[in-house]
Amino acid sequence: MTRHVPTYDLYGERAGNAPDFWLHCETIPSRSSLHRYEIGLHRHESFFQILYISAGSGDALFGPERATLTPPAIVTVPPAVNHGFRFSRDVDGHVFTMLASHLRLAGEMGRFVAKPHVTPLDAGDPDGAFVIATLERLAAEWTARRSGRTDLMEAYLASVLMLTARFSGRDDAPEGAAARRMEHLNGLIHQHFRAQRPAGFYAEKLGISPTHLNRIVKVATGLSAHAYIGRKMIDEAKRELVFTDMPAQEIGLRLGFADPAYFSRYFLRETGETPRAWRLRERVRLATQSSE
């Protein structure tokens, strides 16, 4: 039996024949909290929606498909698409519901908004920071109801959608957002590995949650974020063991290991050899290669 999917202008409210708004804004908790933070599958025949997730977590449902929501992120939902949400109780952000006929859609942006998307926002990227600030300004402008706000809100929406479409294009390419974050992560690890910072420290620096960082690293390397940070530290230890004459004890101290014995045990656990044994074997291997 086919499940009936209700149609609303605003979730839980009966759709009218003639909507009396072209744009509506509300916080995510204001409506989702009335429904125990679960928005069942529904659709909007004439409305396009943008959800800005600034805190908390959740899932977006597009028919049978599910996407994880990790802030900061933007969700775009075109008209006539069955969708729903499950939010954590600490969720925050805004929902913008607008008449699709009011949007000027063409080219890249038109293709982008024709399908639902969940797009991560990188607060450390200038364009990502601009989108976040613009969404906040859009919500404030809608609430304030000052003169000239329609033109401003239209400009804000056009900027947000065009930049989000651009982000989506980046993410489809090898040099997408995940690749940029991995590059940024590698730079941060190189800068801070001597302090032996945990994965949560790097997630905060990147402006994402530890869960999101773990997911990005897992996809890119097959390792958890914690294991990847440890691997980078071992790589640095190997480099210094091969290319310097420093004792292993001193290398361990440089890498933040106050106890030389613990550094030796850690290295043995990660590589299967003690620092001294690995150094001797690797130098023999390199010497053999250079003489061939």
PDB file of N, CA and C in Angstrom, residues 139-229:
ATOM      1  N   ALA A 139      17.880  36.026   7.938  1.00  0.00           N
ATOM      2  CA  ALA A 139      16.930  35.788   9.027  1.00  0.00           C
ATOM      3  C   ALA A 139      16.647  37.068   9.799  1.00  0.00           C
ATOM      4  N   ALA A 140      17.698  37.851  10.064  1.00  0.00           N
ATOM      5  CA  ALA A 140      17.524  39.106  10.800  1.00  0.00           C
ATOM      6  C   ALA A 140      16.700  40.101   9.995  1.00  0.00           C
ATOM      7  N   GLU A 141      16.914  40.160   8.690  1.00  0.00           N
ATOM      8  CA  GLU A 141      16.179  41.094   7.830  1.00  0.00           C
ATOM      9  C   GLU A 141      14.704  40.712   7.771  1.00  0.00           C
ATOM     10  N   TRP A 142      14.432  39.412   7.703  1.00  0.00           N
ATOM     11  CA  TRP A 142      13.030  38.960   7.663  1.00  0.00           C
ATOM     12  C   TRP A 142      12.324  39.332   8.967  1.00  0.00           C
ATOM     13  N   THR A 143      13.011  39.190  10.089  1.00  0.00           N
ATOM     14  CA  THR A 143      12.415  39.464  11.398  1.00  0.00           C
ATOM     15  C   THR A 143      12.201  40.962  11.618  1.00  0.00           C
ATOM     16  N   ALA A 144      13.161  41.778  11.167  1.00  0.00           N
ATOM     17  CA  ALA A 144      13.111  43.218  11.447  1.00  0.00           C
ATOM     18  C   ALA A 144      12.024  43.944  10.657  1.00  0.00           C
ATOM     19  N   ARG A 145      11.707  43.465   9.461  1.00  0.00           N
ATOM     20  CA  ARG A 145      10.652  44.053   8.628  1.00  0.00           C
ATOM     21  C   ARG A 145      10.881  45.539   8.371  1.00  0.00           C
ATOM     22  N   ARG A 146      12.108  45.866   7.996  1.00  0.00           N
ATOM     23  CA  ARG A 146      12.424  47.260   7.691  1.00  0.00           C
ATOM     24  C   ARG A 146      12.177  47.564   6.212  1.00  0.00           C
ATOM     25  N   SER A 147      12.203  48.832   5.865  1.00  0.00           N
ATOM     26  CA  SER A 147      11.962  49.229   4.479  1.00  0.00           C
ATOM     27  C   SER A 147      13.071  48.693   3.575  1.00  0.00           C
ATOM     28  N   GLY A 148      12.671  48.350   2.364  1.00  0.00           N
ATOM     29  CA  GLY A 148      13.643  47.850   1.385  1.00  0.00           C
ATOM     30  C   GLY A 148      14.075  46.414   1.612  1.00  0.00           C
ATOM     31  N   ARG A 149      13.424  45.701   2.532  1.00  0.00           N
ATOM     32  CA  ARG A 149      13.924  44.366   2.884  1.00  0.00           C
ATOM     33  C   ARG A 149      13.708  43.354   1.765  1.00  0.00           C
ATOM     34  N   THR A 150      12.672  43.513   0.930  1.00  0.00           N
ATOM     35  CA  THR A 150      12.433  42.537  -0.136  1.00  0.00           C
ATOM     36  C   THR A 150      13.608  42.464  -1.091  1.00  0.00           C
ATOM     37  N   ASP A 151      14.075  43.630  -1.538  1.00  0.00           N
ATOM     38  CA  ASP A 151      15.220  43.644  -2.457  1.00  0.00           C
ATOM     39  C   ASP A 151      16.458  43.042  -1.802  1.00  0.00           C
ATOM     40  N   LEU A 152      16.686  43.393  -0.531  1.00  0.00           N
ATOM     41  CA  LEU A 152      17.844  42.842   0.174  1.00  0.00           C
ATOM     42  C   LEU A 152      17.740  41.327   0.314  1.00  0.00           C
ATOM     43  N   MET A 153      16.561  40.834   0.698  1.00  0.00           N
ATOM     44  CA  MET A 153      16.401  39.397   0.895  1.00  0.00           C
ATOM     45  C   MET A 153      16.561  38.640  -0.421  1.00  0.00           C
ATOM     46  N   GLU A 154      16.082  39.196  -1.515  1.00  0.00           N
ATOM     47  CA  GLU A 154      16.271  38.558  -2.815  1.00  0.00           C
ATOM     48  C   GLU A 154      17.751  38.475  -3.165  1.00  0.00           C
ATOM     49  N   ALA A 155      18.490  39.553  -2.868  1.00  0.00           N
ATOM     50  CA  ALA A 155      19.929  39.552  -3.134  1.00  0.00           C
ATOM     51  C   ALA A 155      20.653  38.535  -2.260  1.00  0.00           C
ATOM     52  N   TYR A 156      20.261  38.468  -0.984  1.00  0.00           N
ATOM     53  CA  TYR A 156      20.870  37.495  -0.075  1.00  0.00           C
ATOM     54  C   TYR A 156      20.614  36.069  -0.576  1.00  0.00           C
ATOM     55  N   LEU A 157      19.383  35.778  -0.964  1.00  0.00           N
ATOM     56  CA  LEU A 157      19.045  34.438  -1.429  1.00  0.00           C
ATOM     57  C   LEU A 157      19.820  34.070  -2.687  1.00  0.00           C
ATOM     58  N   ALA A 158      19.915  34.994  -3.630  1.00  0.00           N
ATOM     59  CA  ALA A 158      20.652  34.716  -4.863  1.00  0.00           C
ATOM     60  C   ALA A 158      22.113  34.410  -4.560  1.00  0.00           C
ATOM     61  N   SER A 159      22.721  35.181  -3.650  1.00  0.00           N
ATOM     62  CA  SER A 159      24.126  34.959  -3.294  1.00  0.00           C
ATOM     63  C   SER A 159      24.311  33.596  -2.631  1.00  0.00           C
ATOM     64  N   VAL A 160      23.424  33.274  -1.692  1.00  0.00           N
ATOM     65  CA  VAL A 160      23.532  32.001  -0.974  1.00  0.00           C
ATOM     66  C   VAL A 160      23.396  30.821  -1.926  1.00  0.00           C
ATOM     67  N   LEU A 161      22.402  30.860  -2.804  1.00  0.00           N
ATOM     68  CA  LEU A 161      22.166  29.728  -3.694  1.00  0.00           C
ATOM     69  C   LEU A 161      23.278  29.582  -4.722  1.00  0.00           C
ATOM     70  N   MET A 162      23.782  30.691  -5.254  1.00  0.00           N
ATOM     71  CA  MET A 162      24.855  30.591  -6.241  1.00  0.00           C
ATOM     72  C   MET A 162      26.129  30.032  -5.627  1.00  0.00           C
ATOM     73  N   LEU A 163      26.484  30.515  -4.441  1.00  0.00           N
ATOM     74  CA  LEU A 163      27.693  30.015  -3.792  1.00  0.00           C
ATOM     75  C   LEU A 163      27.527  28.556  -3.365  1.00  0.00           C
ATOM     76  N   THR A 164      26.341  28.174  -2.892  1.00  0.00           N
ATOM     77  CA  THR A 164      26.107  26.783  -2.517  1.00  0.00           C
ATOM     78  C   THR A 164      26.197  25.874  -3.737  1.00  0.00           C
ATOM     79  N   ALA A 165      25.669  26.331  -4.871  1.00  0.00           N
ATOM     80  CA  ALA A 165      25.813  25.565  -6.113  1.00  0.00           C
ATOM     81  C   ALA A 165      27.283  25.408  -6.484  1.00  0.00           C
ATOM     82  N   ARG A 166      28.059  26.447  -6.252  1.00  0.00           N
ATOM     83  CA  ARG A 166      29.496  26.387  -6.533  1.00  0.00           C
ATOM     84  C   ARG A 166      30.179  25.379  -5.618  1.00  0.00           C
ATOM     85  N   PHE A 167      29.808  25.383  -4.329  1.00  0.00           N
ATOM     86  CA  PHE A 167      30.373  24.401  -3.392  1.00  0.00           C
ATOM     87  C   PHE A 167      30.066  22.986  -3.857  1.00  0.00           C
ATOM     88  N   SER A 168      28.834  22.768  -4.309  1.00  0.00           N
ATOM     89  CA  SER A 168      28.436  21.441  -4.756  1.00  0.00           C
ATOM     90  C   SER A 168      29.291  20.994  -5.934  1.00  0.00           C
ATOM     91  N   GLY A 169      29.582  21.933  -6.839  1.00  0.00           N
ATOM     92  CA  GLY A 169      30.455  21.619  -7.956  1.00  0.00           C
ATOM     93  C   GLY A 169      31.854  21.267  -7.506  1.00  0.00           C
ATOM     94  N   ARG A 170      32.356  21.975  -6.487  1.00  0.00           N
ATOM     95  CA  ARG A 170      33.680  21.658  -5.944  1.00  0.00           C
ATOM     96  C   ARG A 170      33.705  20.267  -5.354  1.00  0.00           C
ATOM     97  N   ASP A 171      32.642  19.927  -4.628  1.00  0.00           N
ATOM     98  CA  ASP A 171      32.622  18.644  -3.930  1.00  0.00           C
ATOM     99  C   ASP A 171      32.548  17.476  -4.894  1.00  0.00           C
ATOM    100  N   ASP A 172      32.057  17.731  -6.128  1.00  0.00           N
ATOM    101  CA  ASP A 172      32.015  16.672  -7.124  1.00  0.00           C
ATOM    102  C   ASP A 172      33.376  16.454  -7.761  1.00  0.00           C
ATOM    103  N   ALA A 173      34.318  17.379  -7.550  1.00  0.00           N
ATOM    104  CA  ALA A 173      35.640  17.284  -8.155  1.00  0.00           C
ATOM    105  C   ALA A 173      36.642  16.753  -7.144  1.00  0.00           C
ATOM    106  N   PRO A 174      37.791  16.257  -7.636  1.00  0.00           N
ATOM    107  CA  PRO A 174      38.806  15.737  -6.715  1.00  0.00           C
ATOM    108  C   PRO A 174      39.273  16.769  -5.715  1.00  0.00           C
ATOM    109  N   GLU A 175      39.277  18.042  -6.115  1.00  0.00           N
ATOM    110  CA  GLU A 175      39.722  19.090  -5.199  1.00  0.00           C
ATOM    111  C   GLU A 175      38.555  19.673  -4.425  1.00  0.00           C
ATOM    112  N   GLY A 176      37.601  18.806  -4.051  1.00  0.00           N
ATOM    113  CA  GLY A 176      36.407  19.237  -3.334  1.00  0.00           C
ATOM    114  C   GLY A 176      36.685  19.615  -1.900  1.00  0.00           C
ATOM    115  N   ALA A 177      35.586  19.897  -1.190  1.00  0.00           N
ATOM    116  CA  ALA A 177      35.705  20.374   0.185  1.00  0.00           C
ATOM    117  C   ALA A 177      36.427  19.370   1.076  1.00  0.00           C
ATOM    118  N   ALA A 178      36.150  18.071   0.885  1.00  0.00           N
ATOM    119  CA  ALA A 178      36.815  17.063   1.722  1.00  0.00           C
ATOM    120  C   ALA A 178      38.318  17.076   1.481  1.00  0.00           C
ATOM    121  N   ALA A 179      38.726  17.208   0.210  1.00  0.00           N
ATOM    122  CA  ALA A 179      40.160  17.238  -0.095  1.00  0.00           C
ATOM    123  C   ALA A 179      40.817  18.479   0.504  1.00  0.00           C
ATOM    124  N   ARG A 180      40.109  19.620   0.457  1.00  0.00           N
ATOM    125  CA  ARG A 180      40.672  20.838   1.031  1.00  0.00           C
ATOM    126  C   ARG A 180      40.812  20.705   2.542  1.00  0.00           C
ATOM    127  N   ARG A 181      39.825  20.049   3.169  1.00  0.00           N
ATOM    128  CA  ARG A 181      39.903  19.871   4.614  1.00  0.00           C
ATOM    129  C   ARG A 181      41.042  18.929   4.992  1.00  0.00           C
ATOM    130  N   MET A 182      41.273  17.896   4.179  1.00  0.00           N
ATOM    131  CA  MET A 182      42.395  17.000   4.458  1.00  0.00           C
ATOM    132  C   MET A 182      43.718  17.750   4.339  1.00  0.00           C
ATOM    133  N   GLU A 183      43.819  18.619   3.340  1.00  0.00           N
ATOM    134  CA  GLU A 183      45.032  19.411   3.186  1.00  0.00           C
ATOM    135  C   GLU A 183      45.226  20.340   4.383  1.00  0.00           C
ATOM    136  N   HIS A 184      44.139  20.967   4.817  1.00  0.00           N
ATOM    137  CA  HIS A 184      44.201  21.849   5.980  1.00  0.00           C
ATOM    138  C   HIS A 184      44.561  21.060   7.231  1.00  0.00           C
ATOM    139  N   LEU A 185      43.961  19.870   7.369  1.00  0.00           N
ATOM    140  CA  LEU A 185      44.253  19.008   8.522  1.00  0.00           C
ATOM    141  C   LEU A 185      45.730  18.640   8.562  1.00  0.00           C
ATOM    142  N   ASN A 186      46.293  18.279   7.412  1.00  0.00           N
ATOM    143  CA  ASN A 186      47.713  17.907   7.379  1.00  0.00           C
ATOM    144  C   ASN A 186      48.598  19.061   7.829  1.00  0.00           C
ATOM    145  N   GLY A 187      48.241  20.275   7.423  1.00  0.00           N
ATOM    146  CA  GLY A 187      49.017  21.436   7.847  1.00  0.00           C
ATOM    147  C   GLY A 187      48.919  21.663   9.344  1.00  0.00           C
ATOM    148  N   LEU A 188      47.707  21.471   9.889  1.00  0.00           N
ATOM    149  CA  LEU A 188      47.520  21.647  11.328  1.00  0.00           C
ATOM    150  C   LEU A 188      48.274  20.585  12.124  1.00  0.00           C
ATOM    151  N   ILE A 189      48.244  19.348  11.641  1.00  0.00           N
ATOM    152  CA  ILE A 189      48.966  18.278  12.341  1.00  0.00           C
ATOM    153  C   ILE A 189      50.456  18.579  12.351  1.00  0.00           C
ATOM    154  N   HIS A 190      50.980  19.011  11.218  1.00  0.00           N
ATOM    155  CA  HIS A 190      52.399  19.342  11.140  1.00  0.00           C
ATOM    156  C   HIS A 190      52.738  20.483  12.103  1.00  0.00           C
ATOM    157  N   GLN A 191      51.807  21.392  12.290  1.00  0.00           N
ATOM    158  CA  GLN A 191      52.033  22.544  13.170  1.00  0.00           C
ATOM    159  C   GLN A 191      51.937  22.165  14.649  1.00  0.00           C
ATOM    160  N   HIS A 192      51.082  21.195  14.980  1.00  0.00           N
ATOM    161  CA  HIS A 192      50.768  20.934  16.388  1.00  0.00           C
ATOM    162  C   HIS A 192      51.123  19.528  16.873  1.00  0.00           C
ATOM    163  N   PHE A 193      51.728  18.666  16.021  1.00  0.00           N
ATOM    164  CA  PHE A 193      51.866  17.281  16.463  1.00  0.00           C
ATOM    165  C   PHE A 193      52.757  17.136  17.692  1.00  0.00           C
ATOM    166  N   ARG A 194      53.684  18.075  17.897  1.00  0.00           N
ATOM    167  CA  ARG A 194      54.550  17.974  19.075  1.00  0.00           C
ATOM    168  C   ARG A 194      53.777  18.162  20.376  1.00  0.00           C
ATOM    169  N   ALA A 195      52.604  18.801  20.277  1.00  0.00           N
ATOM    170  CA  ALA A 195      51.761  18.980  21.466  1.00  0.00           C
ATOM    171  C   ALA A 195      50.807  17.797  21.671  1.00  0.00           C
ATOM    172  N   GLN A 196      50.805  16.843  20.706  1.00  0.00           N
ATOM    173  CA  GLN A 196      49.961  15.652  20.780  1.00  0.00           C
ATOM    174  C   GLN A 196      48.502  16.011  21.038  1.00  0.00           C
ATOM    175  N   ARG A 197      47.968  16.866  20.169  1.00  0.00           N
ATOM    176  CA  ARG A 197      46.578  17.289  20.303  1.00  0.00           C
ATOM    177  C   ARG A 197      45.623  16.166  19.894  1.00  0.00           C
ATOM    178  N   PRO A 198      44.462  16.048  20.554  1.00  0.00           N
ATOM    179  CA  PRO A 198      43.480  15.018  20.180  1.00  0.00           C
ATOM    180  C   PRO A 198      42.710  15.418  18.927  1.00  0.00           C
ATOM    181  N   ALA A 199      41.957  14.455  18.393  1.00  0.00           N
ATOM    182  CA  ALA A 199      41.194  14.710  17.166  1.00  0.00           C
ATOM    183  C   ALA A 199      40.213  15.860  17.348  1.00  0.00           C
ATOM    184  N   GLY A 200      39.636  15.992  18.550  1.00  0.00           N
ATOM    185  CA  GLY A 200      38.673  17.069  18.784  1.00  0.00           C
ATOM    186  C   GLY A 200      39.284  18.449  18.607  1.00  0.00           C
ATOM    187  N   PHE A 201      40.560  18.591  18.935  1.00  0.00           N
ATOM    188  CA  PHE A 201      41.260  19.871  18.764  1.00  0.00           C
ATOM    189  C   PHE A 201      41.284  20.251  17.290  1.00  0.00           C
ATOM    190  N   TYR A 202      41.619  19.279  16.427  1.00  0.00           N
ATOM    191  CA  TYR A 202      41.705  19.565  14.992  1.00  0.00           C
ATOM    192  C   TYR A 202      40.325  19.808  14.393  1.00  0.00           C
ATOM    193  N   ALA A 203      39.316  19.085  14.880  1.00  0.00           N
ATOM    194  CA  ALA A 203      37.953  19.323  14.395  1.00  0.00           C
ATOM    195  C   ALA A 203      37.527  20.755  14.698  1.00  0.00           C
ATOM    196  N   GLU A 204      37.846  21.230  15.910  1.00  0.00           N
ATOM    197  CA  GLU A 204      37.494  22.603  16.285  1.00  0.00           C
ATOM    198  C   GLU A 204      38.212  23.606  15.398  1.00  0.00           C
ATOM    199  N   LYS A 205      39.492  23.350  15.114  1.00  0.00           N
ATOM    200  CA  LYS A 205      40.256  24.250  14.247  1.00  0.00           C
ATOM    201  C   LYS A 205      39.663  24.303  12.839  1.00  0.00           C
ATOM    202  N   LEU A 206      39.103  23.177  12.386  1.00  0.00           N
ATOM    203  CA  LEU A 206      38.530  23.113  11.046  1.00  0.00           C
ATOM    204  C   LEU A 206      37.091  23.603  11.002  1.00  0.00           C
ATOM    205  N   GLY A 207      36.504  23.854  12.190  1.00  0.00           N
ATOM    206  CA  GLY A 207      35.129  24.327  12.235  1.00  0.00           C
ATOM    207  C   GLY A 207      34.101  23.256  11.956  1.00  0.00           C
ATOM    208  N   ILE A 208      34.440  21.980  12.254  1.00  0.00           N
ATOM    209  CA  ILE A 208      33.506  20.886  12.040  1.00  0.00           C
ATOM    210  C   ILE A 208      33.455  20.034  13.311  1.00  0.00           C
ATOM    211  N   SER A 209      32.515  19.115  13.372  1.00  0.00           N
ATOM    212  CA  SER A 209      32.409  18.253  14.545  1.00  0.00           C
ATOM    213  C   SER A 209      33.430  17.120  14.462  1.00  0.00           C
ATOM    214  N   PRO A 210      33.813  16.530  15.600  1.00  0.00           N
ATOM    215  CA  PRO A 210      34.712  15.365  15.565  1.00  0.00           C
ATOM    216  C   PRO A 210      34.153  14.221  14.721  1.00  0.00           C
ATOM    217  N   THR A 211      32.830  14.029  14.753  1.00  0.00           N
ATOM    218  CA  THR A 211      32.223  12.969  13.947  1.00  0.00           C
ATOM    219  C   THR A 211      32.412  13.232  12.466  1.00  0.00           C
ATOM    220  N   HIS A 212      32.220  14.499  12.061  1.00  0.00           N
ATOM    221  CA  HIS A 212      32.396  14.851  10.655  1.00  0.00           C
ATOM    222  C   HIS A 212      33.858  14.699  10.241  1.00  0.00           C
ATOM    223  N   LEU A 213      34.783  15.127  11.097  1.00  0.00           N
ATOM    224  CA  LEU A 213      36.204  14.961  10.801  1.00  0.00           C
ATOM    225  C   LEU A 213      36.541  13.481  10.639  1.00  0.00           C
ATOM    226  N   ASN A 214      36.029  12.663  11.531  1.00  0.00           N
ATOM    227  CA  ASN A 214      36.307  11.231  11.464  1.00  0.00           C
ATOM    228  C   ASN A 214      35.809  10.643  10.148  1.00  0.00           C
ATOM    229  N   ARG A 215      34.634  11.099   9.700  1.00  0.00           N
ATOM    230  CA  ARG A 215      34.061  10.601   8.458  1.00  0.00           C
ATOM    231  C   ARG A 215      34.913  11.014   7.256  1.00  0.00           C
ATOM    232  N   ILE A 216      35.371  12.265   7.236  1.00  0.00           N
ATOM    233  CA  ILE A 216      36.192  12.746   6.131  1.00  0.00           C
ATOM    234  C   ILE A 216      37.504  11.960   6.046  1.00  0.00           C
ATOM    235  N   VAL A 217      38.156  11.788   7.199  1.00  0.00           N
ATOM    236  CA  VAL A 217      39.439  11.079   7.229  1.00  0.00           C
ATOM    237  C   VAL A 217      39.255   9.613   6.847  1.00  0.00           C
ATOM    238  N   LYS A 218      38.159   9.002   7.306  1.00  0.00           N
ATOM    239  CA  LYS A 218      37.893   7.602   7.004  1.00  0.00           C
ATOM    240  C   LYS A 218      37.730   7.388   5.509  1.00  0.00           C
ATOM    241  N   VAL A 219      36.989   8.274   4.856  1.00  0.00           N
ATOM    242  CA  VAL A 219      36.785   8.162   3.412  1.00  0.00           C
ATOM    243  C   VAL A 219      38.104   8.347   2.666  1.00  0.00           C
ATOM    244  N   ALA A 220      38.907   9.304   3.099  1.00  0.00           N
ATOM    245  CA  ALA A 220      40.148   9.631   2.395  1.00  0.00           C
ATOM    246  C   ALA A 220      41.257   8.613   2.633  1.00  0.00           C
ATOM    247  N   THR A 221      41.324   8.026   3.843  1.00  0.00           N
ATOM    248  CA  THR A 221      42.488   7.202   4.205  1.00  0.00           C
ATOM    249  C   THR A 221      42.144   5.802   4.705  1.00  0.00           C
ATOM    250  N   GLY A 222      40.893   5.564   5.062  1.00  0.00           N
ATOM    251  CA  GLY A 222      40.534   4.294   5.659  1.00  0.00           C
ATOM    252  C   GLY A 222      40.816   4.221   7.146  1.00  0.00           C
ATOM    253  N   LEU A 223      41.340   5.296   7.728  1.00  0.00           N
ATOM    254  CA  LEU A 223      41.689   5.344   9.141  1.00  0.00           C
ATOM    255  C   LEU A 223      40.741   6.275   9.895  1.00  0.00           C
ATOM    256  N   SER A 224      40.616   6.043  11.185  1.00  0.00           N
ATOM    257  CA  SER A 224      39.927   7.017  12.023  1.00  0.00           C
ATOM    258  C   SER A 224      40.801   8.269  12.134  1.00  0.00           C
ATOM    259  N   ALA A 225      40.202   9.381  12.551  1.00  0.00           N
ATOM    260  CA  ALA A 225      40.991  10.611  12.708  1.00  0.00           C
ATOM    261  C   ALA A 225      42.104  10.408  13.738  1.00  0.00           C
ATOM    262  N   HIS A 226      41.792   9.724  14.835  1.00  0.00           N
ATOM    263  CA  HIS A 226      42.795   9.466  15.875  1.00  0.00           C
ATOM    264  C   HIS A 226      43.957   8.650  15.313  1.00  0.00           C
ATOM    265  N   ALA A 227      43.628   7.585  14.564  1.00  0.00           N
ATOM    266  CA  ALA A 227      44.686   6.744  13.994  1.00  0.00           C
ATOM    267  C   ALA A 227      45.501   7.506  12.953  1.00  0.00           C
ATOM    268  N   TYR A 228      44.826   8.370  12.188  1.00  0.00           N
ATOM    269  CA  TYR A 228      45.533   9.135  11.149  1.00  0.00           C
ATOM    270  C   TYR A 228      46.520  10.118  11.771  1.00  0.00           C
ATOM    271  N   ILE A 229      46.109  10.775  12.851  1.00  0.00           N
ATOM    272  CA  ILE A 229      47.012  11.701  13.546  1.00  0.00           C
ATOM    273  C   ILE A 229      48.222  10.941  14.074  1.00  0.00           C
TER     274      ILE A 229
END
